[in-house]
Amino acid sequence: MEKKKVLFGTDSYFQLMTAINLRTTVYKDWYADIIVYGSVPSADKIADRLRETNVFDHVYMADTSLTRCGKKYSKREKLPKYFVYLYSLIAPSHVLKNAIGAKLTIPYDEFVLNSYGALPDTIFNICYRNNKNIKVKRIEDGFVSYFTEFGSKKGHFRQFLESFSNLIFGDKDIKKYIDGYYFVEPDLVIAKLPYPVIRSPKFSRNNKELVSVLNHVFNYDNSLKFDKKIYLFEDGSLFFMNSDEEVDIVNELKSVVDSANFIVKMHPRRKENRFSKLGVDVMAKSSIPWEVIQLNNHFDNCIFMTVASSVAFSSDIYFGDNCHKILLFNCLKNPPALVNENFKKYLELYLAKFGADSLHIPTNYEELKKEVVEISKTF
């Protein structure tokens, strides 16, 4: 019997990890290819190392201006993509061949990706030409995926342009072919989705192939030691707010716990070590995702602290680890905008799923210090 065929498209480290996890579990017996989008940091090196693992039949890297999205690119850097985008509506096969250096001729049964966009729309339409019965599955990209169906929506003019193109050139709207969305914890999904939610397997340390592949892809160093008991993860939202309240929190905690047990993981966007003057260790900057670090280490009975980032939820959702999670947003004078009604509803579902004691959410510095001291007694 001929194997079914799947193509993955990944736009971030987390999506790549999820794709590899699915490849080694749900799609283990399928023929599987993957396209690593150029927007993934060091995409060319990541794709090269992924090829060396042989976990996918083919690994493509999409080098195209279509992936230049967001604030990290200037208007000048983004300009070419608008011309390439228009060309992709007319000649998607030519645009894709230029991007990945090959023609896609395999009749894939499924295309698995996170969201739509100029590049994935182009890929899908080539896949559709090869197999009119192709189905599309989506994969989550962290806990924000649980809140809304799509992180960004296409503008009215773009929708009109694509509808007109579909009418003239026979291309298809990828959204109409989505028939499922993989989530590790379907019970926490609050987004209103017009297709089924499918439970995805957790990242398991027992999945030796997954661990081996991820360690090779991200060049994980097994000699790294993670022997601290208290980890504070800088929050991206405070970076954009230009807030230093995390420094205040560490300063407060220093008065009640041994700083030798403490370490701060800097946010990737931070360039300044704000904690050196406090005598607290800071984790060296690394291109290795935290999920890969956690997959290689046990953090049972450790404390993870963050204002409101996903790392507080990851231990339960993706690993099932037994560590203490503390959310700090209620301690702040200026909580980030992320802490909105959707976030609070997600928190309610999370606490209902994993238990009221699965998260600590102190309301001020004194409560925080008291909780950390109590937990520290068990070290």
PDB file of N, CA, C and O in Angstrom, residues 139-175:
ATOM      1  N   ILE A 139      -1.253  23.967  12.807  1.00  0.00           N
ATOM      2  CA  ILE A 139      -0.562  23.678  14.063  1.00  0.00           C
ATOM      3  C   ILE A 139      -0.447  24.969  14.869  1.00  0.00           C
ATOM      4  O   ILE A 139      -0.331  26.054  14.311  1.00  0.00           O
ATOM      5  N   GLU A 140      -0.497  24.842  16.173  1.00  0.00           N
ATOM      6  CA  GLU A 140      -0.404  26.018  17.037  1.00  0.00           C
ATOM      7  C   GLU A 140       1.003  26.602  17.027  1.00  0.00           C
ATOM      8  O   GLU A 140       1.976  25.926  16.667  1.00  0.00           O
ATOM      9  N   ASP A 141       1.093  27.851  17.440  1.00  0.00           N
ATOM     10  CA  ASP A 141       2.395  28.521  17.551  1.00  0.00           C
ATOM     11  C   ASP A 141       2.496  29.167  18.928  1.00  0.00           C
ATOM     12  O   ASP A 141       2.688  30.367  19.061  1.00  0.00           O
ATOM     13  N   GLY A 142       2.339  28.330  19.981  1.00  0.00           N
ATOM     14  CA  GLY A 142       2.388  28.853  21.338  1.00  0.00           C
ATOM     15  C   GLY A 142       1.017  29.235  21.854  1.00  0.00           C
ATOM     16  O   GLY A 142       0.003  29.105  21.175  1.00  0.00           O
ATOM     17  N   PHE A 143       0.972  29.757  23.081  1.00  0.00           N
ATOM     18  CA  PHE A 143      -0.316  29.906  23.755  1.00  0.00           C
ATOM     19  C   PHE A 143      -1.198  31.000  23.182  1.00  0.00           C
ATOM     20  O   PHE A 143      -2.414  30.976  23.379  1.00  0.00           O
ATOM     21  N   VAL A 144      -0.657  31.955  22.427  1.00  0.00           N
ATOM     22  CA  VAL A 144      -1.492  32.981  21.806  1.00  0.00           C
ATOM     23  C   VAL A 144      -2.422  32.363  20.769  1.00  0.00           C
ATOM     24  O   VAL A 144      -3.517  32.878  20.511  1.00  0.00           O
ATOM     25  N   SER A 145      -2.026  31.234  20.183  1.00  0.00           N
ATOM     26  CA  SER A 145      -2.874  30.547  19.201  1.00  0.00           C
ATOM     27  C   SER A 145      -4.209  30.117  19.814  1.00  0.00           C
ATOM     28  O   SER A 145      -5.191  29.944  19.094  1.00  0.00           O
ATOM     29  N   TYR A 146      -4.228  29.942  21.126  1.00  0.00           N
ATOM     30  CA  TYR A 146      -5.445  29.482  21.787  1.00  0.00           C
ATOM     31  C   TYR A 146      -6.513  30.585  21.846  1.00  0.00           C
ATOM     32  O   TYR A 146      -7.675  30.308  22.098  1.00  0.00           O
ATOM     33  N   PHE A 147      -6.117  31.844  21.611  1.00  0.00           N
ATOM     34  CA  PHE A 147      -7.023  32.978  21.791  1.00  0.00           C
ATOM     35  C   PHE A 147      -7.822  33.335  20.547  1.00  0.00           C
ATOM     36  O   PHE A 147      -8.997  33.671  20.636  1.00  0.00           O
ATOM     37  N   THR A 148      -7.158  33.361  19.389  1.00  0.00           N
ATOM     38  CA  THR A 148      -7.796  33.857  18.169  1.00  0.00           C
ATOM     39  C   THR A 148      -7.527  32.907  17.012  1.00  0.00           C
ATOM     40  O   THR A 148      -6.505  32.214  16.987  1.00  0.00           O
ATOM     41  N   GLU A 149      -8.436  32.898  16.030  1.00  0.00           N
ATOM     42  CA  GLU A 149      -8.269  31.985  14.898  1.00  0.00           C
ATOM     43  C   GLU A 149      -7.020  32.329  14.095  1.00  0.00           C
ATOM     44  O   GLU A 149      -6.222  31.466  13.757  1.00  0.00           O
ATOM     45  N   PHE A 150      -6.844  33.619  13.771  1.00  0.00           N
ATOM     46  CA  PHE A 150      -5.660  34.066  13.040  1.00  0.00           C
ATOM     47  C   PHE A 150      -5.074  35.281  13.744  1.00  0.00           C
ATOM     48  O   PHE A 150      -5.811  36.168  14.169  1.00  0.00           O
ATOM     49  N   GLY A 151      -3.734  35.318  13.821  1.00  0.00           N
ATOM     50  CA  GLY A 151      -3.074  36.437  14.489  1.00  0.00           C
ATOM     51  C   GLY A 151      -3.265  37.752  13.769  1.00  0.00           C
ATOM     52  O   GLY A 151      -3.351  38.810  14.384  1.00  0.00           O
ATOM     53  N   SER A 152      -3.343  37.712  12.446  1.00  0.00           N
ATOM     54  CA  SER A 152      -3.592  38.919  11.656  1.00  0.00           C
ATOM     55  C   SER A 152      -4.539  38.564  10.516  1.00  0.00           C
ATOM     56  O   SER A 152      -4.577  37.409  10.073  1.00  0.00           O
ATOM     57  N   LYS A 153      -5.278  39.537  10.076  1.00  0.00           N
ATOM     58  CA  LYS A 153      -6.258  39.296   9.016  1.00  0.00           C
ATOM     59  C   LYS A 153      -5.883  40.061   7.758  1.00  0.00           C
ATOM     60  O   LYS A 153      -5.290  41.133   7.816  1.00  0.00           O
ATOM     61  N   LYS A 154      -6.265  39.501   6.624  1.00  0.00           N
ATOM     62  CA  LYS A 154      -5.983  40.150   5.346  1.00  0.00           C
ATOM     63  C   LYS A 154      -6.878  41.368   5.168  1.00  0.00           C
ATOM     64  O   LYS A 154      -8.066  41.329   5.521  1.00  0.00           O
ATOM     65  N   GLY A 155      -6.318  42.444   4.611  1.00  0.00           N
ATOM     66  CA  GLY A 155      -7.084  43.657   4.357  1.00  0.00           C
ATOM     67  C   GLY A 155      -8.106  43.454   3.248  1.00  0.00           C
ATOM     68  O   GLY A 155      -8.026  42.499   2.464  1.00  0.00           O
ATOM     69  N   HIS A 156      -9.077  44.372   3.150  1.00  0.00           N
ATOM     70  CA  HIS A 156     -10.163  44.244   2.173  1.00  0.00           C
ATOM     71  C   HIS A 156      -9.633  44.247   0.742  1.00  0.00           C
ATOM     72  O   HIS A 156     -10.096  43.473  -0.107  1.00  0.00           O
ATOM     73  N   PHE A 157      -8.660  45.136   0.455  1.00  0.00           N
ATOM     74  CA  PHE A 157      -8.135  45.208  -0.909  1.00  0.00           C
ATOM     75  C   PHE A 157      -7.431  43.910  -1.281  1.00  0.00           C
ATOM     76  O   PHE A 157      -7.589  43.408  -2.404  1.00  0.00           O
ATOM     77  N   ARG A 158      -6.670  43.349  -0.329  1.00  0.00           N
ATOM     78  CA  ARG A 158      -5.971  42.090  -0.608  1.00  0.00           C
ATOM     79  C   ARG A 158      -6.976  40.959  -0.828  1.00  0.00           C
ATOM     80  O   ARG A 158      -6.787  40.129  -1.723  1.00  0.00           O
ATOM     81  N   GLN A 159      -8.037  40.931  -0.022  1.00  0.00           N
ATOM     82  CA  GLN A 159      -9.063  39.900  -0.203  1.00  0.00           C
ATOM     83  C   GLN A 159      -9.702  40.012  -1.588  1.00  0.00           C
ATOM     84  O   GLN A 159      -9.935  39.004  -2.267  1.00  0.00           O
ATOM     85  N   PHE A 160      -9.992  41.270  -2.013  1.00  0.00           N
ATOM     86  CA  PHE A 160     -10.582  41.485  -3.333  1.00  0.00           C
ATOM     87  C   PHE A 160      -9.614  41.024  -4.421  1.00  0.00           C
ATOM     88  O   PHE A 160     -10.003  40.345  -5.380  1.00  0.00           O
ATOM     89  N   LEU A 161      -8.343  41.390  -4.280  1.00  0.00           N
ATOM     90  CA  LEU A 161      -7.330  41.042  -5.271  1.00  0.00           C
ATOM     91  C   LEU A 161      -7.218  39.526  -5.416  1.00  0.00           C
ATOM     92  O   LEU A 161      -7.156  38.994  -6.544  1.00  0.00           O
ATOM     93  N   GLU A 162      -7.204  38.819  -4.281  1.00  0.00           N
ATOM     94  CA  GLU A 162      -7.060  37.368  -4.321  1.00  0.00           C
ATOM     95  C   GLU A 162      -8.320  36.692  -4.855  1.00  0.00           C
ATOM     96  O   GLU A 162      -8.234  35.683  -5.560  1.00  0.00           O
ATOM     97  N   SER A 163      -9.491  37.232  -4.530  1.00  0.00           N
ATOM     98  CA  SER A 163     -10.743  36.681  -5.065  1.00  0.00           C
ATOM     99  C   SER A 163     -10.782  36.832  -6.585  1.00  0.00           C
ATOM    100  O   SER A 163     -11.189  35.912  -7.307  1.00  0.00           O
ATOM    101  N   PHE A 164     -10.349  37.995  -7.054  1.00  0.00           N
ATOM    102  CA  PHE A 164     -10.311  38.258  -8.496  1.00  0.00           C
ATOM    103  C   PHE A 164      -9.314  37.303  -9.170  1.00  0.00           C
ATOM    104  O   PHE A 164      -9.597  36.726 -10.231  1.00  0.00           O
ATOM    105  N   SER A 165      -8.145  37.139  -8.541  1.00  0.00           N
ATOM    106  CA  SER A 165      -7.121  36.243  -9.079  1.00  0.00           C
ATOM    107  C   SER A 165      -7.630  34.806  -9.127  1.00  0.00           C
ATOM    108  O   SER A 165      -7.392  34.077 -10.101  1.00  0.00           O
ATOM    109  N   ASN A 166      -8.322  34.388  -8.056  1.00  0.00           N
ATOM    110  CA  ASN A 166      -8.866  33.030  -8.015  1.00  0.00           C
ATOM    111  C   ASN A 166      -9.849  32.802  -9.156  1.00  0.00           C
ATOM    112  O   ASN A 166      -9.897  31.725  -9.766  1.00  0.00           O
ATOM    113  N   LEU A 167     -10.638  33.831  -9.432  1.00  0.00           N
ATOM    114  CA  LEU A 167     -11.638  33.742 -10.505  1.00  0.00           C
ATOM    115  C   LEU A 167     -10.966  33.632 -11.877  1.00  0.00           C
ATOM    116  O   LEU A 167     -11.369  32.827 -12.718  1.00  0.00           O
ATOM    117  N   ILE A 168      -9.928  34.421 -12.091  1.00  0.00           N
ATOM    118  CA  ILE A 168      -9.249  34.469 -13.391  1.00  0.00           C
ATOM    119  C   ILE A 168      -8.315  33.272 -13.594  1.00  0.00           C
ATOM    120  O   ILE A 168      -8.313  32.648 -14.663  1.00  0.00           O
ATOM    121  N   PHE A 169      -7.506  32.949 -12.559  1.00  0.00           N
ATOM    122  CA  PHE A 169      -6.457  31.939 -12.728  1.00  0.00           C
ATOM    123  C   PHE A 169      -6.805  30.582 -12.102  1.00  0.00           C
ATOM    124  O   PHE A 169      -6.036  29.629 -12.218  1.00  0.00           O
ATOM    125  N   GLY A 170      -7.960  30.511 -11.421  1.00  0.00           N
ATOM    126  CA  GLY A 170      -8.389  29.227 -10.870  1.00  0.00           C
ATOM    127  C   GLY A 170      -7.722  28.824  -9.574  1.00  0.00           C
ATOM    128  O   GLY A 170      -7.800  27.652  -9.173  1.00  0.00           O
ATOM    129  N   ASP A 171      -7.032  29.768  -8.915  1.00  0.00           N
ATOM    130  CA  ASP A 171      -6.421  29.445  -7.625  1.00  0.00           C
ATOM    131  C   ASP A 171      -7.496  29.300  -6.546  1.00  0.00           C
ATOM    132  O   ASP A 171      -8.635  29.733  -6.720  1.00  0.00           O
ATOM    133  N   LYS A 172      -7.114  28.702  -5.427  1.00  0.00           N
ATOM    134  CA  LYS A 172      -8.065  28.397  -4.366  1.00  0.00           C
ATOM    135  C   LYS A 172      -7.713  29.121  -3.068  1.00  0.00           C
ATOM    136  O   LYS A 172      -6.538  29.416  -2.804  1.00  0.00           O
ATOM    137  N   ASP A 173      -8.738  29.379  -2.262  1.00  0.00           N
ATOM    138  CA  ASP A 173      -8.569  30.007  -0.948  1.00  0.00           C
ATOM    139  C   ASP A 173      -8.226  28.916   0.057  1.00  0.00           C
ATOM    140  O   ASP A 173      -9.047  28.034   0.338  1.00  0.00           O
ATOM    141  N   ILE A 174      -7.037  28.972   0.612  1.00  0.00           N
ATOM    142  CA  ILE A 174      -6.561  27.919   1.520  1.00  0.00           C
ATOM    143  C   ILE A 174      -7.503  27.701   2.709  1.00  0.00           C
ATOM    144  O   ILE A 174      -7.660  26.579   3.195  1.00  0.00           O
ATOM    145  N   LYS A 175      -8.143  28.767   3.168  1.00  0.00           N
ATOM    146  CA  LYS A 175      -9.013  28.658   4.350  1.00  0.00           C
ATOM    147  C   LYS A 175     -10.160  27.672   4.134  1.00  0.00           C
ATOM    148  O   LYS A 175     -10.644  27.054   5.082  1.00  0.00           O
TER     149      LYS A 175
END
